[in-house]
Tab-separated table of C-alpha atoms in Angstrom:
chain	number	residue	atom	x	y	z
A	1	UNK	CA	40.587	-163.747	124.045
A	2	UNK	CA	40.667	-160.840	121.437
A	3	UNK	CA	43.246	-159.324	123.481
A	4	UNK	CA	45.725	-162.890	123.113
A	5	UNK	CA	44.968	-162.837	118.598
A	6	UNK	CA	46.201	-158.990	118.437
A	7	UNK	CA	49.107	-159.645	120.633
A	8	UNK	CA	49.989	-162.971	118.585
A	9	UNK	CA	49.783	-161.425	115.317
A	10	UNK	CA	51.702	-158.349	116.470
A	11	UNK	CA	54.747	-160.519	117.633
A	12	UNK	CA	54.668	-162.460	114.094
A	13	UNK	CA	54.448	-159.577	112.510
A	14	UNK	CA	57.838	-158.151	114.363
A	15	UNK	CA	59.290	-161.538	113.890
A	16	UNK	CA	58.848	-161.400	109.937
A	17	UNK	CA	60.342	-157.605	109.724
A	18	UNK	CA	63.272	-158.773	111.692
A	19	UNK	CA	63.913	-162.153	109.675
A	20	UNK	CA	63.645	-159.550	106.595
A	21	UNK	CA	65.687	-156.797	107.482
A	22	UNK	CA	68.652	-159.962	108.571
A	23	UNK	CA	68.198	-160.680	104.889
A	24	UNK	CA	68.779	-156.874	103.624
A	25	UNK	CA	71.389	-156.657	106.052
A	26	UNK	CA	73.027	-160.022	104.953
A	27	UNK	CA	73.119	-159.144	101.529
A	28	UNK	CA	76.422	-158.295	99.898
A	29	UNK	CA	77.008	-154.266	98.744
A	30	UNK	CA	77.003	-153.754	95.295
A	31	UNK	CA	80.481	-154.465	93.130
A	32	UNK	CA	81.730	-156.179	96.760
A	33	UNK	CA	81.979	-160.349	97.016
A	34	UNK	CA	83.845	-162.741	94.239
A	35	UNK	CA	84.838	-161.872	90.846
A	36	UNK	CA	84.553	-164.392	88.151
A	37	UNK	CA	87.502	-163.428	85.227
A	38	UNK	CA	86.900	-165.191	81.925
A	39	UNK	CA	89.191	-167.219	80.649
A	40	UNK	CA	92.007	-166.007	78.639
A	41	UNK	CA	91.925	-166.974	75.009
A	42	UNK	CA	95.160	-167.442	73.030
A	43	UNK	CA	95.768	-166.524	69.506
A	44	UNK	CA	96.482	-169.472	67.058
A	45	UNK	CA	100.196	-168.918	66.118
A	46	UNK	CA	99.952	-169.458	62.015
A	47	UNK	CA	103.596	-169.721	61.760
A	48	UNK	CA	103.870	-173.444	61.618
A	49	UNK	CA	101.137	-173.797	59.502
A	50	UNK	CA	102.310	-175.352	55.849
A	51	UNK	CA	100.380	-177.013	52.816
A	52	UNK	CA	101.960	-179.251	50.566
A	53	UNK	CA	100.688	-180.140	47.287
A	54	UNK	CA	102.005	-183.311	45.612
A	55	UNK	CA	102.084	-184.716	41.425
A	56	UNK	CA	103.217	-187.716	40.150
A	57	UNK	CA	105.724	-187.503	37.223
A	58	UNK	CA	105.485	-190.726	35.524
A	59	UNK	CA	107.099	-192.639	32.583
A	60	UNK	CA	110.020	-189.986	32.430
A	61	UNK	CA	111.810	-190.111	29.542
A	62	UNK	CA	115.603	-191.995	29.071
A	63	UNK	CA	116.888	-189.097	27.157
A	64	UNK	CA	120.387	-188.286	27.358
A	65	UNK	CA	120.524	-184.895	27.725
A	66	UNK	CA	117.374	-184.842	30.042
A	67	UNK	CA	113.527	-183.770	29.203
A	68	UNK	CA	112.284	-180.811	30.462
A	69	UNK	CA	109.107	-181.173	32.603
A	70	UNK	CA	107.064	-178.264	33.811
A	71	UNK	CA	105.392	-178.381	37.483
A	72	UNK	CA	102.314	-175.521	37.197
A	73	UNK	CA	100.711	-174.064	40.948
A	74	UNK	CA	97.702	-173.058	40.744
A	75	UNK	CA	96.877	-170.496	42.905
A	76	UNK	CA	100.088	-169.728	42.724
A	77	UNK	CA	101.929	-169.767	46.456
A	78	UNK	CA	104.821	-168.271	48.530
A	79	UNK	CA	107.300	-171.504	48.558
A	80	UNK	CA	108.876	-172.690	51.785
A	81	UNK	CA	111.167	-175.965	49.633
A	82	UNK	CA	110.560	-178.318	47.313
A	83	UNK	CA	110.662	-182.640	47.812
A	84	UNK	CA	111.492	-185.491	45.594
A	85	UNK	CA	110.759	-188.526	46.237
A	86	UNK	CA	111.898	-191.545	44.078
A	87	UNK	CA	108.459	-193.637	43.615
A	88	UNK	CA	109.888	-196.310	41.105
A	89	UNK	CA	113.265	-196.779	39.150
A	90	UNK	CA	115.994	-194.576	39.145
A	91	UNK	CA	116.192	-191.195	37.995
A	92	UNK	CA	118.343	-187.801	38.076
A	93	UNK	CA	117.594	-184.454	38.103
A	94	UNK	CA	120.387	-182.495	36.309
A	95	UNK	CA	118.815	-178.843	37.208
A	96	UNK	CA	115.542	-176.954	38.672
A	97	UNK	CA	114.543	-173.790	38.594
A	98	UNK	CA	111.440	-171.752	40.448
A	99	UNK	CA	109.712	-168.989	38.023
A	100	UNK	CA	107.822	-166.434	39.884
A	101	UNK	CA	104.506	-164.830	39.277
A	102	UNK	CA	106.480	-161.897	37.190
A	103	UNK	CA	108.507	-164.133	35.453
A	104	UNK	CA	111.691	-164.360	36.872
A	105	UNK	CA	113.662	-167.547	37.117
A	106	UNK	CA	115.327	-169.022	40.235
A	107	UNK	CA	117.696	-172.050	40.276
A	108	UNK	CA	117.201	-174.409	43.062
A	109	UNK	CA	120.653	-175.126	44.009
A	110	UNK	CA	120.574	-178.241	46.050
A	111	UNK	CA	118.841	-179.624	42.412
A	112	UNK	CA	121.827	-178.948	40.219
A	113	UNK	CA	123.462	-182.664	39.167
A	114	UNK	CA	121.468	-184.489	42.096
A	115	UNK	CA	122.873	-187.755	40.859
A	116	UNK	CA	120.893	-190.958	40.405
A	117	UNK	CA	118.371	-191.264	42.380
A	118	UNK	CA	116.856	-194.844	43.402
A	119	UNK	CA	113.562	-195.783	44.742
A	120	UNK	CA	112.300	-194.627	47.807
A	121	UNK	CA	115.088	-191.647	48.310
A	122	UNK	CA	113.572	-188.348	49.373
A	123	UNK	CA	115.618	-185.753	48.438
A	124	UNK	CA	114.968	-182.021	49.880
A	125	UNK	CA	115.677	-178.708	48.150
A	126	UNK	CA	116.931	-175.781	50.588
A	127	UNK	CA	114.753	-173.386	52.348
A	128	UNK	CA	113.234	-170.858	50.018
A	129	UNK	CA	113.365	-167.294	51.906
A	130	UNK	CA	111.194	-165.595	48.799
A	131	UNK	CA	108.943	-162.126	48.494
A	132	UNK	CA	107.213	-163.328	45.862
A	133	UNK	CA	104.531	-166.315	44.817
A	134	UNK	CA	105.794	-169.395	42.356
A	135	UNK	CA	103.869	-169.992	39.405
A	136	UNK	CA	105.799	-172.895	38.239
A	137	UNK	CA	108.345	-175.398	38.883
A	138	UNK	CA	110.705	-176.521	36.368
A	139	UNK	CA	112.981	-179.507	36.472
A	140	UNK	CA	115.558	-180.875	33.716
A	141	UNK	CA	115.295	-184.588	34.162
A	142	UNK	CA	116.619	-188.093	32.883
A	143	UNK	CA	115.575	-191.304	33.763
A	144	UNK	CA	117.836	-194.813	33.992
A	145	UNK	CA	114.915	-197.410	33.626
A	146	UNK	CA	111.577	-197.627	31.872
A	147	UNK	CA	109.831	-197.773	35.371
A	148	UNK	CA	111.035	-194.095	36.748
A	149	UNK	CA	108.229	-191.975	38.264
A	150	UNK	CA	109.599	-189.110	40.984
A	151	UNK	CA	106.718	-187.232	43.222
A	152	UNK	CA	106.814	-184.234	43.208
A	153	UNK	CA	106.101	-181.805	46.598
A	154	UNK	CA	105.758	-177.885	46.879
A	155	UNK	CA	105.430	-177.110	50.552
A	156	UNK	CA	103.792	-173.374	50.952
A	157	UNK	CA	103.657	-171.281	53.814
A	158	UNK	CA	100.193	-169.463	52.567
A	159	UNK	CA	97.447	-171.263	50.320
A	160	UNK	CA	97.204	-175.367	49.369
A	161	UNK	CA	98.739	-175.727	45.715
A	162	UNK	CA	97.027	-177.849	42.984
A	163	UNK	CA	100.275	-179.286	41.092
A	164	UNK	CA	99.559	-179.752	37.236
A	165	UNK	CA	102.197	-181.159	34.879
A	166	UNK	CA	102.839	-180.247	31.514
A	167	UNK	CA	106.387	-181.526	29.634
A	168	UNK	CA	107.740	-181.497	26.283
A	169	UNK	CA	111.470	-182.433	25.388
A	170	UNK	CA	113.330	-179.233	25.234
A	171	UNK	CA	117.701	-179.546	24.040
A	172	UNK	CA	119.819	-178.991	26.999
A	173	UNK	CA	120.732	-174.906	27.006
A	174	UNK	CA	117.678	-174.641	24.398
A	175	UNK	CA	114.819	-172.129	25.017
A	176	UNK	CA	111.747	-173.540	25.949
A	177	UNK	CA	108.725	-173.420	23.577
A	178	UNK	CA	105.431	-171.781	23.902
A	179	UNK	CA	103.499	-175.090	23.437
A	180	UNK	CA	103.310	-178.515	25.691
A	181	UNK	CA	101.538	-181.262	25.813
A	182	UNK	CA	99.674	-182.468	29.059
A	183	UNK	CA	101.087	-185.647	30.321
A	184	UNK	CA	98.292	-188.180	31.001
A	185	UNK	CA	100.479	-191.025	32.640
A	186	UNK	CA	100.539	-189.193	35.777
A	187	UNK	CA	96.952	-190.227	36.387
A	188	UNK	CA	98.001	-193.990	35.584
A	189	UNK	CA	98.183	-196.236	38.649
A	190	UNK	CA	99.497	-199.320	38.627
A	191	UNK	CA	98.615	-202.278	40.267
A	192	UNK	CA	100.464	-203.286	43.598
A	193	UNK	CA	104.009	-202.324	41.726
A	194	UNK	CA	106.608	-203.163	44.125
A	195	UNK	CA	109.615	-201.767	44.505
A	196	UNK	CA	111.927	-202.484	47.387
A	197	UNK	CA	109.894	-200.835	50.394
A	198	UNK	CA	107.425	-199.099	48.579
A	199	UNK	CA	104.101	-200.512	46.437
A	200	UNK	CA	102.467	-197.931	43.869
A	201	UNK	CA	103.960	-194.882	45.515
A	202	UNK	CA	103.827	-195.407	49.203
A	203	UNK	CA	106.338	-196.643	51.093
A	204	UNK	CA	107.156	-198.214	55.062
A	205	UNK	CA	107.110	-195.292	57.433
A	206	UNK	CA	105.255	-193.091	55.257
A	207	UNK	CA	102.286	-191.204	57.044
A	208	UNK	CA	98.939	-191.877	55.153
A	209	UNK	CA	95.074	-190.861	55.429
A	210	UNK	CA	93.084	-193.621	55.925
A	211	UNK	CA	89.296	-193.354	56.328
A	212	UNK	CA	90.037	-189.580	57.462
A	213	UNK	CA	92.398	-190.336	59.783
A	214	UNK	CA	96.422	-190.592	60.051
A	215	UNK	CA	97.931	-194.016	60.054
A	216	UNK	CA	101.395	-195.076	59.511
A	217	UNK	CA	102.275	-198.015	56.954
A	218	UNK	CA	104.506	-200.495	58.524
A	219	UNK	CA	104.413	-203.418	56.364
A	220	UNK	CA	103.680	-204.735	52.893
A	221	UNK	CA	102.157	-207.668	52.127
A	222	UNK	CA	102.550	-210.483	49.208
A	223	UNK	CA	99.374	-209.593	47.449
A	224	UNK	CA	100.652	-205.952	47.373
A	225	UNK	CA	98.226	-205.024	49.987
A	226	UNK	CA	99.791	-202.839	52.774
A	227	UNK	CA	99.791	-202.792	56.875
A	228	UNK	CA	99.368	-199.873	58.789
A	229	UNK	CA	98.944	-198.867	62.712
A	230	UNK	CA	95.859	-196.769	62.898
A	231	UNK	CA	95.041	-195.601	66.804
A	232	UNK	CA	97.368	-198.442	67.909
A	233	UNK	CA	95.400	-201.034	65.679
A	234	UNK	CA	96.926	-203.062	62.840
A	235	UNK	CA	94.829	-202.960	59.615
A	236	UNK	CA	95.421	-204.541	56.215
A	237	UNK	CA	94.314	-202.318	53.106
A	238	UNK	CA	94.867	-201.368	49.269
A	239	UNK	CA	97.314	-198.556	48.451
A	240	UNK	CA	94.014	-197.173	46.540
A	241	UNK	CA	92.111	-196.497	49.313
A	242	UNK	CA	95.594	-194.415	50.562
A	243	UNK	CA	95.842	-190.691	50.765
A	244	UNK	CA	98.541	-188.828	51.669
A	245	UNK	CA	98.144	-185.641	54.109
A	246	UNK	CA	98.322	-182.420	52.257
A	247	UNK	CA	98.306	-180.012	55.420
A	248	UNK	CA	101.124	-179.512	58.196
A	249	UNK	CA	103.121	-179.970	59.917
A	250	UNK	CA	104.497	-181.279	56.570
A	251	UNK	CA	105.961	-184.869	57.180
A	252	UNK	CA	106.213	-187.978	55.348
């Protein structure tokens, strides 16, 4: 009987070495077997990165030989072009010029005589190829009707400018003075001001921010209220609770 135990336990004890040297055997060598390679991650490309920074220039002035306004950046910012867009009335621009952080003055070509421009026109300056940041923007303006108001876009390649507007009626060919006075009307709104296909600044086919997210205005209503497609979804607001995007890609 003893003789049967010691032989059992001598074959289960061969039987467990052998199951355990199959598993040392079985396993893989060191450095052999599949790889895993991470994931490759891409670099952001910057390049069509822009920030646009928008003002209102309201209640321009109807004088003859046009009224100087003066656009301030702040921080100042390496300019890609410049927009205007005709919010109300009808206006002209008879010449613009860009003044860098050292001083120097640079005419904006496609802004020399623009013409009249009427509501809703966007007109674009030409691509700015510049070494230097823009302190301020200055435009020589006249407006045809008591209504005009132009908005006024810097588009940068490198920071998000704050726009700030300062005018004061300056003689055509005159030097500018030292001293202006901050014009206030640009932070008047009025209420649902139509004009053609735009109400208080925002026109059809004009990308907005609504509620944090893009929508694109499609209609305008009687009550001045406007329509726009949100996600595929039609909704009815007030220009007030509008924004417009500030960061690129820069489109209206």
């Amino acid at each position: 009987m003893k003789t049967s135990v010691i032989i059992s336990s001598l074959v289960a004890i061969s039987l467990t070495q052998g199951w355990a040297y199959a598993q040392v055997y079985d396993l893989p060598e060191p450095g052999g077997g599949a790889s895993i390679t991470p994931a490759q991650v891409l670099p952001f490309d910057m390049s069509d990165v822009q920030y646009a920074g928008s003002l209102r220039l309201g209640r321009m002035s109807r004088k003859e030989e046009g009224t100087q306004y003066r656009v301030l950046l702040e921080p100042v910012a390496r300019l890609q072009k410049m927009d205007l867009r005709m919010a109300f009335g009808k206006a002209r621009v008879r010449e613009a010029w860009l003044v860098t952080e050292s001083g120097n003055r640079i005419e904006i070509s496609k802004y020399r005589a623009t013409g009249v421009l009427e509501a809703s026109t966007l007109y674009s300056s030409e691509n700015f190829s510049l070494n230097e940041n823009i302190k301020e923007v200055q435009l020589l303006g006249e407006a045809f009707s008591d209504d005009a108001e132009i908005i006024v876009t810097a588009v940068s390649e490198n920071v998000l400018p704050k726009l700030t507007l300062w005018k004061a009626p300056v003689e055509v060919n005159a030097s500018a003075t030292s001293s202006y006075e901050m014009d206030r009307s640009v932070q008047a709104q009025p209420t649902a001001v139509r004009q053609g296909n735009c109400v208080n600044g925002f026109c059809i086919g004009d990308v907005v921010i609504y509620m944090r997210n893009r929508g694109k205005l499609v209609e305008i209503n009687r009550d001045g209220r406007v329509v726009l497609i949100q996600r595929g979804i039609r909704k009815i607001v007030k220009t007030s609770q509008l924004q417009r995007p500030l960061i690129a890609p820069y489109t209206y």
